[in-house]
mmCIF file of C-alpha atoms in Angstrom:
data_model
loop_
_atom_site.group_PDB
_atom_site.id
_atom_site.type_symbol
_atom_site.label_atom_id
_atom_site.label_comp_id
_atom_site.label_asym_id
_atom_site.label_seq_id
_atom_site.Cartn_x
_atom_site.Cartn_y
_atom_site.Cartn_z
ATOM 1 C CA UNK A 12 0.000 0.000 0.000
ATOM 2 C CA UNK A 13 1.285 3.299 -0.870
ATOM 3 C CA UNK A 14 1.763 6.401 1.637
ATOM 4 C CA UNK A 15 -1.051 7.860 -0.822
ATOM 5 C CA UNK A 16 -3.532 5.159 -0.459
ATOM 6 C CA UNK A 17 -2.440 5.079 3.197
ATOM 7 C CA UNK A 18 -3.713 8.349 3.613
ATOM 8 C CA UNK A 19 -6.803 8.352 1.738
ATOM 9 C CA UNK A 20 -7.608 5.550 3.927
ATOM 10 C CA UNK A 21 -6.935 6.960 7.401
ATOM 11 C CA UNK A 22 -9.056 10.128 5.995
ATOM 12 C CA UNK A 23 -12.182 8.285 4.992
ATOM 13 C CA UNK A 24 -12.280 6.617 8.033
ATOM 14 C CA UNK A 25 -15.429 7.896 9.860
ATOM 15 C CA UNK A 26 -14.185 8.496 14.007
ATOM 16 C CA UNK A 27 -15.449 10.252 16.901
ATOM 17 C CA UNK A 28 -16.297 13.903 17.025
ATOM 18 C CA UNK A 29 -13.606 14.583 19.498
ATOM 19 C CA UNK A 30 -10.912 12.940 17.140
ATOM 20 C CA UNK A 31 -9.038 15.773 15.632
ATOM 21 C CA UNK A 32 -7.156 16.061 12.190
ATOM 22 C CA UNK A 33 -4.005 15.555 14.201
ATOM 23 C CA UNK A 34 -2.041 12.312 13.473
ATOM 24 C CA UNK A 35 -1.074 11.453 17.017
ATOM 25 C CA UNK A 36 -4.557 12.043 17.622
ATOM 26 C CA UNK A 37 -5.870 10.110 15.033
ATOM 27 C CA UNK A 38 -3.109 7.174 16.005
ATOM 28 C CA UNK A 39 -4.480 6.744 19.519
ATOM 29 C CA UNK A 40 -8.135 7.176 18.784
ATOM 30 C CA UNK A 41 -7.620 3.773 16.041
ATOM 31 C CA UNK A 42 -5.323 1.813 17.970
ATOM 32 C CA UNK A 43 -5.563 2.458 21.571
ATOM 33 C CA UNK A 44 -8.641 4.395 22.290
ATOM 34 C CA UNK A 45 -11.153 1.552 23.980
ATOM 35 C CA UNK A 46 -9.443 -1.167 23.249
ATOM 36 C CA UNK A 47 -9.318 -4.058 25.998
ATOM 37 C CA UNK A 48 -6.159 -3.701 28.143
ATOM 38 C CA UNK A 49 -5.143 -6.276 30.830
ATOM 39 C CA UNK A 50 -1.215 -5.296 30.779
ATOM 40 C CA UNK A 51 -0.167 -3.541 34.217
ATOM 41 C CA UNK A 52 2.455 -1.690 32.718
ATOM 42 C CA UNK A 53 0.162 0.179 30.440
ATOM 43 C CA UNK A 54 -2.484 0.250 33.049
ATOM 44 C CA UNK A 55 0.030 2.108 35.299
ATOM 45 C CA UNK A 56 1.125 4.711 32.667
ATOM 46 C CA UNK A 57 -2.423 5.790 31.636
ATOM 47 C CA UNK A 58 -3.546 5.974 35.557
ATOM 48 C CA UNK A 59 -0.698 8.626 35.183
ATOM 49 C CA UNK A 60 -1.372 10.436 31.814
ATOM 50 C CA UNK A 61 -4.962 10.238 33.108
ATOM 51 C CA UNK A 62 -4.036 12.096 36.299
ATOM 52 C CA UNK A 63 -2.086 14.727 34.673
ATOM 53 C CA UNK A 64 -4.632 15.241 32.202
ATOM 54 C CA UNK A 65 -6.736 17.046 35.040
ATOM 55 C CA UNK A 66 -7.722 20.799 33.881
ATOM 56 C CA UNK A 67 -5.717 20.419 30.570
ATOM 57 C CA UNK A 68 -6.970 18.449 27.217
ATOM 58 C CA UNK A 69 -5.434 15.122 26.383
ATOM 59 C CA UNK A 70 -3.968 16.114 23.190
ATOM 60 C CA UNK A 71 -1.225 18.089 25.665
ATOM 61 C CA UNK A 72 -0.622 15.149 27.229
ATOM 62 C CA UNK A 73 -0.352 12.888 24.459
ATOM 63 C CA UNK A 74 2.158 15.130 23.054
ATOM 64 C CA UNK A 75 4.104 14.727 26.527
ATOM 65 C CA UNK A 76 3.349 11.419 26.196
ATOM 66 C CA UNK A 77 7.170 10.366 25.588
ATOM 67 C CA UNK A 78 8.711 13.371 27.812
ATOM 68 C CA UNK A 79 6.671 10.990 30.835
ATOM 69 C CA UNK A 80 7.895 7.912 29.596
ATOM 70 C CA UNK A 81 11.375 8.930 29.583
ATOM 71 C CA UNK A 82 10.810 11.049 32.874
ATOM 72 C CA UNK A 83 9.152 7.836 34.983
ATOM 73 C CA UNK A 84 11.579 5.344 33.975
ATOM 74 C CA UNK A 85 9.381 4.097 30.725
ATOM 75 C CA UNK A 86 6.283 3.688 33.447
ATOM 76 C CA UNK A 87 8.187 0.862 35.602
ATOM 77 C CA UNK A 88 6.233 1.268 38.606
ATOM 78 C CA UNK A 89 8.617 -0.298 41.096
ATOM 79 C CA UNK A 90 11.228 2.573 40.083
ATOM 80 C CA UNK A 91 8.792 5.334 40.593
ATOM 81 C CA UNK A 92 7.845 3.701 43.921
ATOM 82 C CA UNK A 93 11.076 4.443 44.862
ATOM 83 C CA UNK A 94 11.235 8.101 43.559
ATOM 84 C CA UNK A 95 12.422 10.663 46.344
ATOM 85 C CA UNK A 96 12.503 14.221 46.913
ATOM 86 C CA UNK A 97 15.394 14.569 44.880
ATOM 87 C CA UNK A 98 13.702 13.123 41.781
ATOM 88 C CA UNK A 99 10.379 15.239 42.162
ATOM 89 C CA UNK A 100 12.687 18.162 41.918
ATOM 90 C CA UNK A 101 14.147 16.987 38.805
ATOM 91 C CA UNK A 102 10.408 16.315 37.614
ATOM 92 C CA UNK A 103 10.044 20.048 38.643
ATOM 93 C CA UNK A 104 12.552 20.946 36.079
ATOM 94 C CA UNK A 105 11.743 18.514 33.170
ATOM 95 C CA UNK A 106 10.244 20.300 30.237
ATOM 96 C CA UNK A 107 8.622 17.409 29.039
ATOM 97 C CA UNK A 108 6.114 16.799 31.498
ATOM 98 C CA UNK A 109 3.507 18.833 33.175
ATOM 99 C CA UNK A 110 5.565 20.461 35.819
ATOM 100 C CA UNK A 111 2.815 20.638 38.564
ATOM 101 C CA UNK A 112 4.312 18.871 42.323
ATOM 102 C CA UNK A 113 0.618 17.325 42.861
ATOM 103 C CA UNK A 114 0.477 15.769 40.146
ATOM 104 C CA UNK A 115 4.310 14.743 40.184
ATOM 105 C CA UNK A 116 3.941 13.412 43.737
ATOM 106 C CA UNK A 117 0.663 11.932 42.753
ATOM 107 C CA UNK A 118 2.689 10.032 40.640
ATOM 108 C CA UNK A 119 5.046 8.763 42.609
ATOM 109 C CA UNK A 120 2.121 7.705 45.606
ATOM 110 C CA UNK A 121 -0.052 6.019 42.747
ATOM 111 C CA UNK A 122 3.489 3.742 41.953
ATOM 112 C CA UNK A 123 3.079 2.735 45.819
ATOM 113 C CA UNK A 124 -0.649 2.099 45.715
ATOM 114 C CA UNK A 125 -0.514 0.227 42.560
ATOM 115 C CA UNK A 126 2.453 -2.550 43.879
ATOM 116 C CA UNK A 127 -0.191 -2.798 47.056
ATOM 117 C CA UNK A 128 -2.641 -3.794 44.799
ATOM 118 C CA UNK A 129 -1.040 -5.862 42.608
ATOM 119 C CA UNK A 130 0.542 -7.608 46.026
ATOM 120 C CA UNK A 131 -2.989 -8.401 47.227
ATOM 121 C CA UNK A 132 -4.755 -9.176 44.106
ATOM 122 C CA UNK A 133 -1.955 -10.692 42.089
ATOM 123 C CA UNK A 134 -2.405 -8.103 39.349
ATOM 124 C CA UNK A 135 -3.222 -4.387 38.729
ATOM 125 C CA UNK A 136 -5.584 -5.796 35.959
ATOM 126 C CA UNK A 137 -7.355 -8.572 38.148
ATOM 127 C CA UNK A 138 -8.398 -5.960 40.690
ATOM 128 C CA UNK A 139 -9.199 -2.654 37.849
ATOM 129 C CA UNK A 140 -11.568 -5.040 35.566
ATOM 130 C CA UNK A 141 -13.822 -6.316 38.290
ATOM 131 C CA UNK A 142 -15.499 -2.988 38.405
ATOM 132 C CA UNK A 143 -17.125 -3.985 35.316
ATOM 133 C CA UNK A 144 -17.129 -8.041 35.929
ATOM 134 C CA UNK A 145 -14.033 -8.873 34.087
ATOM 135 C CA UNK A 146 -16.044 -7.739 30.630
ATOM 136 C CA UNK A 147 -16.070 -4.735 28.826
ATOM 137 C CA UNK A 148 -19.500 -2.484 28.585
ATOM 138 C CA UNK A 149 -20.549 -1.957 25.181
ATOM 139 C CA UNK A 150 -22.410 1.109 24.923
ATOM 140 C CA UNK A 151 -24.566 2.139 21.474
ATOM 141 C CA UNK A 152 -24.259 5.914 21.605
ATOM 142 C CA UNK A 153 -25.118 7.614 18.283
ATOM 143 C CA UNK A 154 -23.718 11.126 19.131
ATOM 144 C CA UNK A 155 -20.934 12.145 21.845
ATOM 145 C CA UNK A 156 -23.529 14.376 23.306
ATOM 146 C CA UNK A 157 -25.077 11.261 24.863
ATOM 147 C CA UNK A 158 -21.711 9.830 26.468
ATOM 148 C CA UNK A 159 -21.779 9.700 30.147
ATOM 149 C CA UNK A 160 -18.715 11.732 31.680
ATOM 150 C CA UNK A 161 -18.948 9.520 35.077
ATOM 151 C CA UNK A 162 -21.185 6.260 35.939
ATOM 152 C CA UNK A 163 -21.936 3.992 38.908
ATOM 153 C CA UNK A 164 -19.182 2.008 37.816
ATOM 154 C CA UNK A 165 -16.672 4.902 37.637
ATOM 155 C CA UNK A 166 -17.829 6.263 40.767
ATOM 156 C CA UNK A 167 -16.902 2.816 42.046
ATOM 157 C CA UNK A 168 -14.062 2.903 40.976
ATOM 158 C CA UNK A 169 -12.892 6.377 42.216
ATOM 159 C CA UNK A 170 -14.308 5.790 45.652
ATOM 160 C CA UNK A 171 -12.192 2.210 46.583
ATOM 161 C CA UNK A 172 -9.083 3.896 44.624
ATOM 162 C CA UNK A 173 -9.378 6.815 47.189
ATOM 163 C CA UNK A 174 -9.937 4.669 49.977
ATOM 164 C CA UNK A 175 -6.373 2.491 49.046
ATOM 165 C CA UNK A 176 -4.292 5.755 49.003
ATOM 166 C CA UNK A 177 -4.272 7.064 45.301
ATOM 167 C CA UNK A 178 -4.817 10.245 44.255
ATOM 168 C CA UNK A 179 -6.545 12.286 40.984
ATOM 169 C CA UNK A 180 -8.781 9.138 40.558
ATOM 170 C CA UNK A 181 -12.003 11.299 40.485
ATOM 171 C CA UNK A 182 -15.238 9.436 39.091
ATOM 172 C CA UNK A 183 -14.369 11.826 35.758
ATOM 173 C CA UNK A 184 -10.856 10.845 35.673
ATOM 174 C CA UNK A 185 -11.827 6.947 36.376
ATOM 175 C CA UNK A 186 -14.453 6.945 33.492
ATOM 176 C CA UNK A 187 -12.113 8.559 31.410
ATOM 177 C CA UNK A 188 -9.622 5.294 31.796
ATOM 178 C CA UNK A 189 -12.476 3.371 31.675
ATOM 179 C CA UNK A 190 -12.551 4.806 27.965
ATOM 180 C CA UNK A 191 -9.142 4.492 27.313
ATOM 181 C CA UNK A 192 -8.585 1.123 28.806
ATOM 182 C CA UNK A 193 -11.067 -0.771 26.303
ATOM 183 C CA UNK A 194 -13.535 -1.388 29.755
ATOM 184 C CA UNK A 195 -16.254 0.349 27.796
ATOM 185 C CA UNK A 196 -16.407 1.056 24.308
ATOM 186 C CA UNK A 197 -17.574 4.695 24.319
ATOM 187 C CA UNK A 198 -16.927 4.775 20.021
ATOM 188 C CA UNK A 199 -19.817 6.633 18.959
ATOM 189 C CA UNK A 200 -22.007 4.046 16.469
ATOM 190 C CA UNK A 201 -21.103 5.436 13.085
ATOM 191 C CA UNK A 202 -17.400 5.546 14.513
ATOM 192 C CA UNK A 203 -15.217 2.910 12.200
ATOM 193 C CA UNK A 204 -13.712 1.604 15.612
ATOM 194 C CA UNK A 205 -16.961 0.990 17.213
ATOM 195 C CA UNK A 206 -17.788 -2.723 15.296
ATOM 196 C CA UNK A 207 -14.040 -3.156 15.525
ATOM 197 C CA UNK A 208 -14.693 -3.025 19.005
ATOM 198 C CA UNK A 209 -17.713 -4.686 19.074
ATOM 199 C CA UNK A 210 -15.763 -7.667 17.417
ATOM 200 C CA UNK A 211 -12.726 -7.340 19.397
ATOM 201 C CA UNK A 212 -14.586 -8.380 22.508
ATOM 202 C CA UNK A 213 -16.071 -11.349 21.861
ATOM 203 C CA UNK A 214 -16.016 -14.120 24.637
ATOM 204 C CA UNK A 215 -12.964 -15.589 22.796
ATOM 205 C CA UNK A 216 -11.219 -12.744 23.246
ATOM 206 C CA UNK A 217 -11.880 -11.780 26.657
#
């Protein structure tokens, strides 16, 4: 296939509202937007990006997206466990991250939180997914006006993730990783990546 043909394809492609003309947007709204995760290392570095979103849109943070991965030790979570003082100052300084301390030490107490959970329920993954019984929700939404921004699930969610220690896991925040973590599939019904979805998580593949 030619970089032409490539192109015409990616532009015919129908995609949520939200999806912008920008490629790294476009990129993550194909291949990563909703689908099914059950890897703890990814799960770790989107509670992050998702945290650091808060009060800025995601298209900042996906363009930071490598400045955190090379910031947090490519989102090992038993290095940024062990992140002191001296390292949230460097954080402080590091141009290619949002250089807020909340979220920087949120970062750092999430790392902790996360090992206690995966210590107690043998995975990050095993304990995220049972708030929406191991299986993701397929929702039929025809327009984003209609998507939920938090639901009983996410608010859930937030309230045992408080409740262990971590921090910017609002119901908002949790329903957005919800999204972005494949446990629903919030692609709009005309959306090219909805049926893909729909396919994706069939009992075989769950």
């Amino acid at each position: 296939m030619t970089q032409q043909s490539t192109r015409q394809e990616t532009t015919s492609k129908k995609r949520c509202h939200w999806c912008t003309n920008d490629e790294l947007y476009i990129r993550y709204h194909d291949e990563e937007w909703g689908v099914p995760c059950h890897d703890d290392q990814t799960l770790f570095e989107f509670l992050i990006l998702e945290g650091a979103q808060a009060g800025l849109n995601w298209l900042a943070i996906l363009k930071r997206r490598e400045g955190y991965r090379n910031a947090l030790a490519g989102f090992d979570v038993q290095k940024v466990a062990r992140f002191d003082e001296a390292d949230v100052e460097r954080l402080l300084n590091d141009k290619g991250i949002i250089r807020n301390r909340l979220k920087i030490n949120s970062a750092i107490t999430n790392a902790r939180a996360f090992i206690k959970v995966q210590q107690e329920f043998g995975s990050f993954d095993a304990y995220i997914w049972q708030f929406v019984n191991h299986h993701p929700i397929i929702n039929h939404w025809q327009t984003m006006d209609e998507v939920p921004v938090t639901t009983p699930e996410s608010d859930a969610m937030s309230k045992d993730l408080k409740k262990r220690g971590f921090k910017y896991v609002g119901s908002t925040i949790c329903y957005a990783y919800m999204q972005a973590m494949g446990m629903v599939n919030d692609h709009i019904t005309s959306c090219t990546s909805y049926k893909i979805g729909v396919e994706r998580v069939s009992p075989e593949a769950c």
